[in-house]
PDB file of C-alpha atoms in Angstrom:
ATOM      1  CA  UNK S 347      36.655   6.271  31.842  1.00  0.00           C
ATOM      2  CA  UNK S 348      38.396   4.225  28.504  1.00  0.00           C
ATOM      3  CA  UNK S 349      39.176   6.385  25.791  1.00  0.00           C
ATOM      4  CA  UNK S 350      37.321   4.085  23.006  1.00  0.00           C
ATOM      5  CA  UNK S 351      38.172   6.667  19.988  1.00  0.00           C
ATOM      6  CA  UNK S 352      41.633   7.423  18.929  1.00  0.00           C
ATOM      7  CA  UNK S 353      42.432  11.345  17.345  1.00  0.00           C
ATOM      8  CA  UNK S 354      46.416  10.685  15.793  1.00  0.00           C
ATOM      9  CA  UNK S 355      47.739  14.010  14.932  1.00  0.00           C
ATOM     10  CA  UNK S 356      46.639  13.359  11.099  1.00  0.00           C
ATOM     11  CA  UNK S 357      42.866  13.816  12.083  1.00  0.00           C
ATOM     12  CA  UNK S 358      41.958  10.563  10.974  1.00  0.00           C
ATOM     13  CA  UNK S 359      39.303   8.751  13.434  1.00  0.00           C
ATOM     14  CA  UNK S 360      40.173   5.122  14.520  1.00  0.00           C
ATOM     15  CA  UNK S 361      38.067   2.894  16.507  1.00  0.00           C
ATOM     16  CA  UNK S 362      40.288   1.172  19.639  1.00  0.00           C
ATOM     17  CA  UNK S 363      37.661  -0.705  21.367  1.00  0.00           C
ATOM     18  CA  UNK S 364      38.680  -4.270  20.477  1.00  0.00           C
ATOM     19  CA  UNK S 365      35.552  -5.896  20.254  1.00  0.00           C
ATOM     20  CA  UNK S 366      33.912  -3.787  17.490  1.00  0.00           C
ATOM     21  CA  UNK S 367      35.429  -6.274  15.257  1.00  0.00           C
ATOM     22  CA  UNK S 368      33.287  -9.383  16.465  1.00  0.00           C
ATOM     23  CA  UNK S 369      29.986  -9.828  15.428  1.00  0.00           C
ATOM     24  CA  UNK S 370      27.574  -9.727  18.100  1.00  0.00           C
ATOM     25  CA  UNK S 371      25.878 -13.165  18.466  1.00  0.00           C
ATOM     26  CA  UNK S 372      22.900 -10.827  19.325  1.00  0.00           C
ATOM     27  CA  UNK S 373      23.034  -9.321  15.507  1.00  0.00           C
ATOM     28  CA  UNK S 374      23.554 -12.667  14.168  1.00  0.00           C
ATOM     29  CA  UNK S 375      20.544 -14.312  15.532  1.00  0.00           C
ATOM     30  CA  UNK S 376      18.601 -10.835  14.248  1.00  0.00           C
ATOM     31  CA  UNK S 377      19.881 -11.353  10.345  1.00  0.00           C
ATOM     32  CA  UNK S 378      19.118 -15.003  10.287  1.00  0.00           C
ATOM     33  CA  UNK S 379      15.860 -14.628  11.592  1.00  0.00           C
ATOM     34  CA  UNK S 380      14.704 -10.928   9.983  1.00  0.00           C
ATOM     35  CA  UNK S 381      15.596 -11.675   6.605  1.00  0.00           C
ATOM     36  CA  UNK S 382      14.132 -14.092   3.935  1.00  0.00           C
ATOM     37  CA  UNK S 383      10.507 -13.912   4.800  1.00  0.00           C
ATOM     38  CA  UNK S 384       8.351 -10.678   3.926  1.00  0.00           C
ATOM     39  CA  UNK S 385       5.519 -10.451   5.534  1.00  0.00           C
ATOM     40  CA  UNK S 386       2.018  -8.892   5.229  1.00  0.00           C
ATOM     41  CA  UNK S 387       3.070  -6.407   7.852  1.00  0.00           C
ATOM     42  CA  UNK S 388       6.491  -5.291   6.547  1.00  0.00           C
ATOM     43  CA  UNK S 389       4.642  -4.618   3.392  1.00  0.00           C
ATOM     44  CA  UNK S 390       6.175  -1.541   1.811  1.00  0.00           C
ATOM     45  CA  UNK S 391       2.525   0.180   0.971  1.00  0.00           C
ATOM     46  CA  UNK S 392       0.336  -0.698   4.387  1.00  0.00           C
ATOM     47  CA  UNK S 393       1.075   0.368   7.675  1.00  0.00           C
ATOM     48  CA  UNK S 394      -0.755   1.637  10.836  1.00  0.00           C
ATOM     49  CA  UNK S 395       0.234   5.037  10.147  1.00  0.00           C
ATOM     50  CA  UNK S 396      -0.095   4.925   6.079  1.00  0.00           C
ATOM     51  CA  UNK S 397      -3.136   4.634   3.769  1.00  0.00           C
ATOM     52  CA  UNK S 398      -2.472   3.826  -0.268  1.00  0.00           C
ATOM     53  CA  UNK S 399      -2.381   7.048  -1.677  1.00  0.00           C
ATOM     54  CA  UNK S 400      -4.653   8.572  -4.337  1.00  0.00           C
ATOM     55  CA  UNK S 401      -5.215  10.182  -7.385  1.00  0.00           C
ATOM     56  CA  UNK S 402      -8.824  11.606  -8.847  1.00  0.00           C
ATOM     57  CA  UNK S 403      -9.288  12.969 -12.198  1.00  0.00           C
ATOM     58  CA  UNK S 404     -12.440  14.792 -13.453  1.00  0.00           C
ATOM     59  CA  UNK S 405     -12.731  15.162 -17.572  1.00  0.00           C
ATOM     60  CA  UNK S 406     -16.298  16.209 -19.152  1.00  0.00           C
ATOM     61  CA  UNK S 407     -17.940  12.652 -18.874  1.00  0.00           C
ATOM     62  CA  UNK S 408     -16.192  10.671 -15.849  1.00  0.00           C
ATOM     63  CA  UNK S 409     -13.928  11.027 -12.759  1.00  0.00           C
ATOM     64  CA  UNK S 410     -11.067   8.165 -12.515  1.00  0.00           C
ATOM     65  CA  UNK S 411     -10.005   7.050  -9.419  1.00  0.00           C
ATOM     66  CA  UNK S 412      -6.171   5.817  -9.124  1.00  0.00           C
ATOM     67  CA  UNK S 413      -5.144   4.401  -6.352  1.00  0.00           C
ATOM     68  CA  UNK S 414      -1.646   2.984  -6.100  1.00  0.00           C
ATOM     69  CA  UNK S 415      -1.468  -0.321  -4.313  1.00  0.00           C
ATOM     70  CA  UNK S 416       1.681  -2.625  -5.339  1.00  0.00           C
ATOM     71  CA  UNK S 417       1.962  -5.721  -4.698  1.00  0.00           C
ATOM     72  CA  UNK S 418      -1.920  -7.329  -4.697  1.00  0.00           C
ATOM     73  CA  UNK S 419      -3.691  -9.239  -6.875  1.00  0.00           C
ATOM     74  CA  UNK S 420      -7.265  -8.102  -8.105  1.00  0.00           C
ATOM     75  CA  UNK S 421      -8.849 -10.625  -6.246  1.00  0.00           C
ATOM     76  CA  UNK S 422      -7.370  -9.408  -3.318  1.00  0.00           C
ATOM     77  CA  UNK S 423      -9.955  -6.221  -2.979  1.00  0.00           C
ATOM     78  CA  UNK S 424     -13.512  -5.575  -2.432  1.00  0.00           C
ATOM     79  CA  UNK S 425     -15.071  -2.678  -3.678  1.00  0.00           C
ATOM     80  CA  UNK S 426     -18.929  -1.805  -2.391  1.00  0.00           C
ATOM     81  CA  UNK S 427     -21.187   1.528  -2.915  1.00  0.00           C
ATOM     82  CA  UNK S 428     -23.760   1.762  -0.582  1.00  0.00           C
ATOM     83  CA  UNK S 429     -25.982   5.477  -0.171  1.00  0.00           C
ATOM     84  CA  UNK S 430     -23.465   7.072  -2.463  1.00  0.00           C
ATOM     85  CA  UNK S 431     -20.172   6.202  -0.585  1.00  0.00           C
ATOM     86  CA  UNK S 432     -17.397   4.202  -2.412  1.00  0.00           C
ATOM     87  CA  UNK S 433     -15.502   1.817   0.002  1.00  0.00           C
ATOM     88  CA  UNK S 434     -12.143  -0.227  -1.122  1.00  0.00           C
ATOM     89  CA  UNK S 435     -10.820  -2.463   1.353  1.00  0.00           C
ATOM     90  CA  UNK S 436      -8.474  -5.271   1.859  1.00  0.00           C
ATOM     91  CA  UNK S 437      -8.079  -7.946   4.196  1.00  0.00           C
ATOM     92  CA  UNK S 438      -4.352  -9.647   3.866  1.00  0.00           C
ATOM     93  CA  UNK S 439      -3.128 -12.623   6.154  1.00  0.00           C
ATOM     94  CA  UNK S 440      -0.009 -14.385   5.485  1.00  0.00           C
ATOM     95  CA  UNK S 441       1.571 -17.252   7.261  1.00  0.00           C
ATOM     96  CA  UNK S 442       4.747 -18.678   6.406  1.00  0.00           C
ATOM     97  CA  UNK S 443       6.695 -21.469   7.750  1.00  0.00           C
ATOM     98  CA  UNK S 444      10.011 -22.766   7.798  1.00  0.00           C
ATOM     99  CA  UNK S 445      11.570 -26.306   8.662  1.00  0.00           C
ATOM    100  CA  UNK S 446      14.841 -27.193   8.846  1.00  0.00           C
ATOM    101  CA  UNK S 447      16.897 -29.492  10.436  1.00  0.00           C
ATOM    102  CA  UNK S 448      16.924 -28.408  13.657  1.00  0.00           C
ATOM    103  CA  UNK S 449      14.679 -25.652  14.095  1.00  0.00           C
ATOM    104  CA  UNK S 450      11.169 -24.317  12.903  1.00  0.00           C
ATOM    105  CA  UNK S 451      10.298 -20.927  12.017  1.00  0.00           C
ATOM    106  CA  UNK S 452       7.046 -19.532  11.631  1.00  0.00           C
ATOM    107  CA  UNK S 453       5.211 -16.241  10.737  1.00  0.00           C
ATOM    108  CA  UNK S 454       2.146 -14.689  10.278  1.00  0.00           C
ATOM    109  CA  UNK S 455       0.649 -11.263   9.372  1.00  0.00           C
ATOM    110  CA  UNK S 456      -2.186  -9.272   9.232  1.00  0.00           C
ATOM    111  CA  UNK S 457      -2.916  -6.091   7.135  1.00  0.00           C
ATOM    112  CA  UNK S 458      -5.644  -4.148   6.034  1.00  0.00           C
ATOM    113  CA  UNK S 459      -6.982  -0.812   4.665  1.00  0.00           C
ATOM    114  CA  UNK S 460      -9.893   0.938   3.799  1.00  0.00           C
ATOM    115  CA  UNK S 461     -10.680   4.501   1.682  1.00  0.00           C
ATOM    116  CA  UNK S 462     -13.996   5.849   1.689  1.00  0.00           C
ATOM    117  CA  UNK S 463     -15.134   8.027  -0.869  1.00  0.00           C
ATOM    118  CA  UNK S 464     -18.750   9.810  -1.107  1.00  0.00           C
ATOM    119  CA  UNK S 465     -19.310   9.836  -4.655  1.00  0.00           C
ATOM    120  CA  UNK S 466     -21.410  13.576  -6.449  1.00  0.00           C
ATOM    121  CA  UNK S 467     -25.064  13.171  -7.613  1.00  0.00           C
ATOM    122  CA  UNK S 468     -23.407  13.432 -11.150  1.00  0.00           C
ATOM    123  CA  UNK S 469     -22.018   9.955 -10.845  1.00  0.00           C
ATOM    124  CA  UNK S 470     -23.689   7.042 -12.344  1.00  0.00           C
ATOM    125  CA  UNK S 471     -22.800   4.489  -9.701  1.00  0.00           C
ATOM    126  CA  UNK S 472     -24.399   2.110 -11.871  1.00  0.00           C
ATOM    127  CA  UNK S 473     -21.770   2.536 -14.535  1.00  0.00           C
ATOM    128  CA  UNK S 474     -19.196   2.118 -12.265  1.00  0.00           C
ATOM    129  CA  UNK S 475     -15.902  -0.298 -13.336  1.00  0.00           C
ATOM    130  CA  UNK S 476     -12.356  -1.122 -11.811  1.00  0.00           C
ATOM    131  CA  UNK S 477      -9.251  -2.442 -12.953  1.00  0.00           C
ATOM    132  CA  UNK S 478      -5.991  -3.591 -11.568  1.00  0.00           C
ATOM    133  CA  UNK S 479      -2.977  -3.411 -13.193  1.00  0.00           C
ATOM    134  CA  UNK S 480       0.724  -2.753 -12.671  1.00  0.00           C
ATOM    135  CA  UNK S 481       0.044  -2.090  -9.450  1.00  0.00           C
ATOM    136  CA  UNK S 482      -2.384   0.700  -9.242  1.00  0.00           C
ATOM    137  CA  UNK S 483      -6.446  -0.124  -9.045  1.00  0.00           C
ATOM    138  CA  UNK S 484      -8.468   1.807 -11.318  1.00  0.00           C
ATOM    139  CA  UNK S 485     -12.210   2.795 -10.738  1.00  0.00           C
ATOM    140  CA  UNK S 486     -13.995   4.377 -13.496  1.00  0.00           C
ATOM    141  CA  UNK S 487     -16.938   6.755 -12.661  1.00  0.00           C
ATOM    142  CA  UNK S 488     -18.977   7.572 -15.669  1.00  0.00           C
ATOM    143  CA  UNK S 489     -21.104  10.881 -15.193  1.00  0.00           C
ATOM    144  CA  UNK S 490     -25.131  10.992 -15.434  1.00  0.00           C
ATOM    145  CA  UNK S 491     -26.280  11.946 -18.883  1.00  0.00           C
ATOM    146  CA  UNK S 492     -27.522  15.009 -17.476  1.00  0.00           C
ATOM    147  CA  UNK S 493     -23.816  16.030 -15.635  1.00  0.00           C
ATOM    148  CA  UNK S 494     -21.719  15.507 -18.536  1.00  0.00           C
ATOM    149  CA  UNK S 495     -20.640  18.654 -19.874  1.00  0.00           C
ATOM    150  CA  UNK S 496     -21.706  20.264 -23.054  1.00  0.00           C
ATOM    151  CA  UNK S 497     -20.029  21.915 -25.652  1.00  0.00           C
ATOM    152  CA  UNK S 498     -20.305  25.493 -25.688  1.00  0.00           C
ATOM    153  CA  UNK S 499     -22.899  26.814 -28.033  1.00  0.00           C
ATOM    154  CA  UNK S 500     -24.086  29.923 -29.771  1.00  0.00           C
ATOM    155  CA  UNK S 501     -27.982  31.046 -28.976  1.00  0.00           C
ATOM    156  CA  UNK S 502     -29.421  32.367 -32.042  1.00  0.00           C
ATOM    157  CA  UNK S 503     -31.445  35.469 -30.917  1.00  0.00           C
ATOM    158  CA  UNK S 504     -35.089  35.429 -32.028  1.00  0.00           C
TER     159      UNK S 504
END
């Protein structure tokens, strides 16, 4: 058996085995070819395991929705409400290619999500709004008349 790590009587660690100082043509080919060109599925907010995460506020009139989702553009989601459920969804492909002199590189990706939400009888999902920006989509859900809260009052006794 070789003896690939050295102990000198200092305690200092040195590495013997000659050919850790060569690259490996193996590692090479791997950094020329896995760098460059993101794609879709390398995407730092979607993966098979991950969903975009999310925020929900309630104040006296609405709820707001946050959901943080880098990276998109608006026109990149679609947002439906059908028998009181709210879905968001995306679809992303990406293909990319490469030609140089002597080689061609392609790649191609597919990603997509989708949160489901059943929206309270207090929301107005007529009402309802979204916005994207900086990276987070926003979806406004204005309460019924009827569900808003009211101010507390004093009952003048008769």
């Amino acid at each position: 058996m070789s003896n690939l790590v050295h102990v000198p009587k200092n305690g200092s660690l040195a590495n013997t085995n000659s050919k850790a100082n060569f690259t490996n043509l193996s590692s090479l080919l791997d950094d020329l070819f896995n760098r460059d060109l993101p794609s879709v599925s390398t995407s730092n907010f979607i993966s098979k395991d991950s969903l975009p995460k999310v925020n929900i506020k309630e104040a006296a009139d609405k709820f707001v929705l946050e959901m943080a989702v880098p990276g998109l553009k608006k026109s990149d989601f679609k947002i439906d409400i059908d028998h009181k459920v709210l879905a968001i969804f995306t679809e992303l492909k990406e293909e990319k290619e490469e030609e140089k002199e002597n080689y061609t590189r392609r790649e191609f990706g597919f990603s997509s999500f989708k949160r489901t939400f059943t929206l309270p009888d207090s929301v107005d999902d007529e009402k309802i709004n979204a916005t994207y920006k900086d990276g987070i989509l926003s979806i406004l859900l204005p309460k019924r008349e009827e569900a808003k809260q009211k101010p507390a009052r004093s009952v003048k006794i008769l």
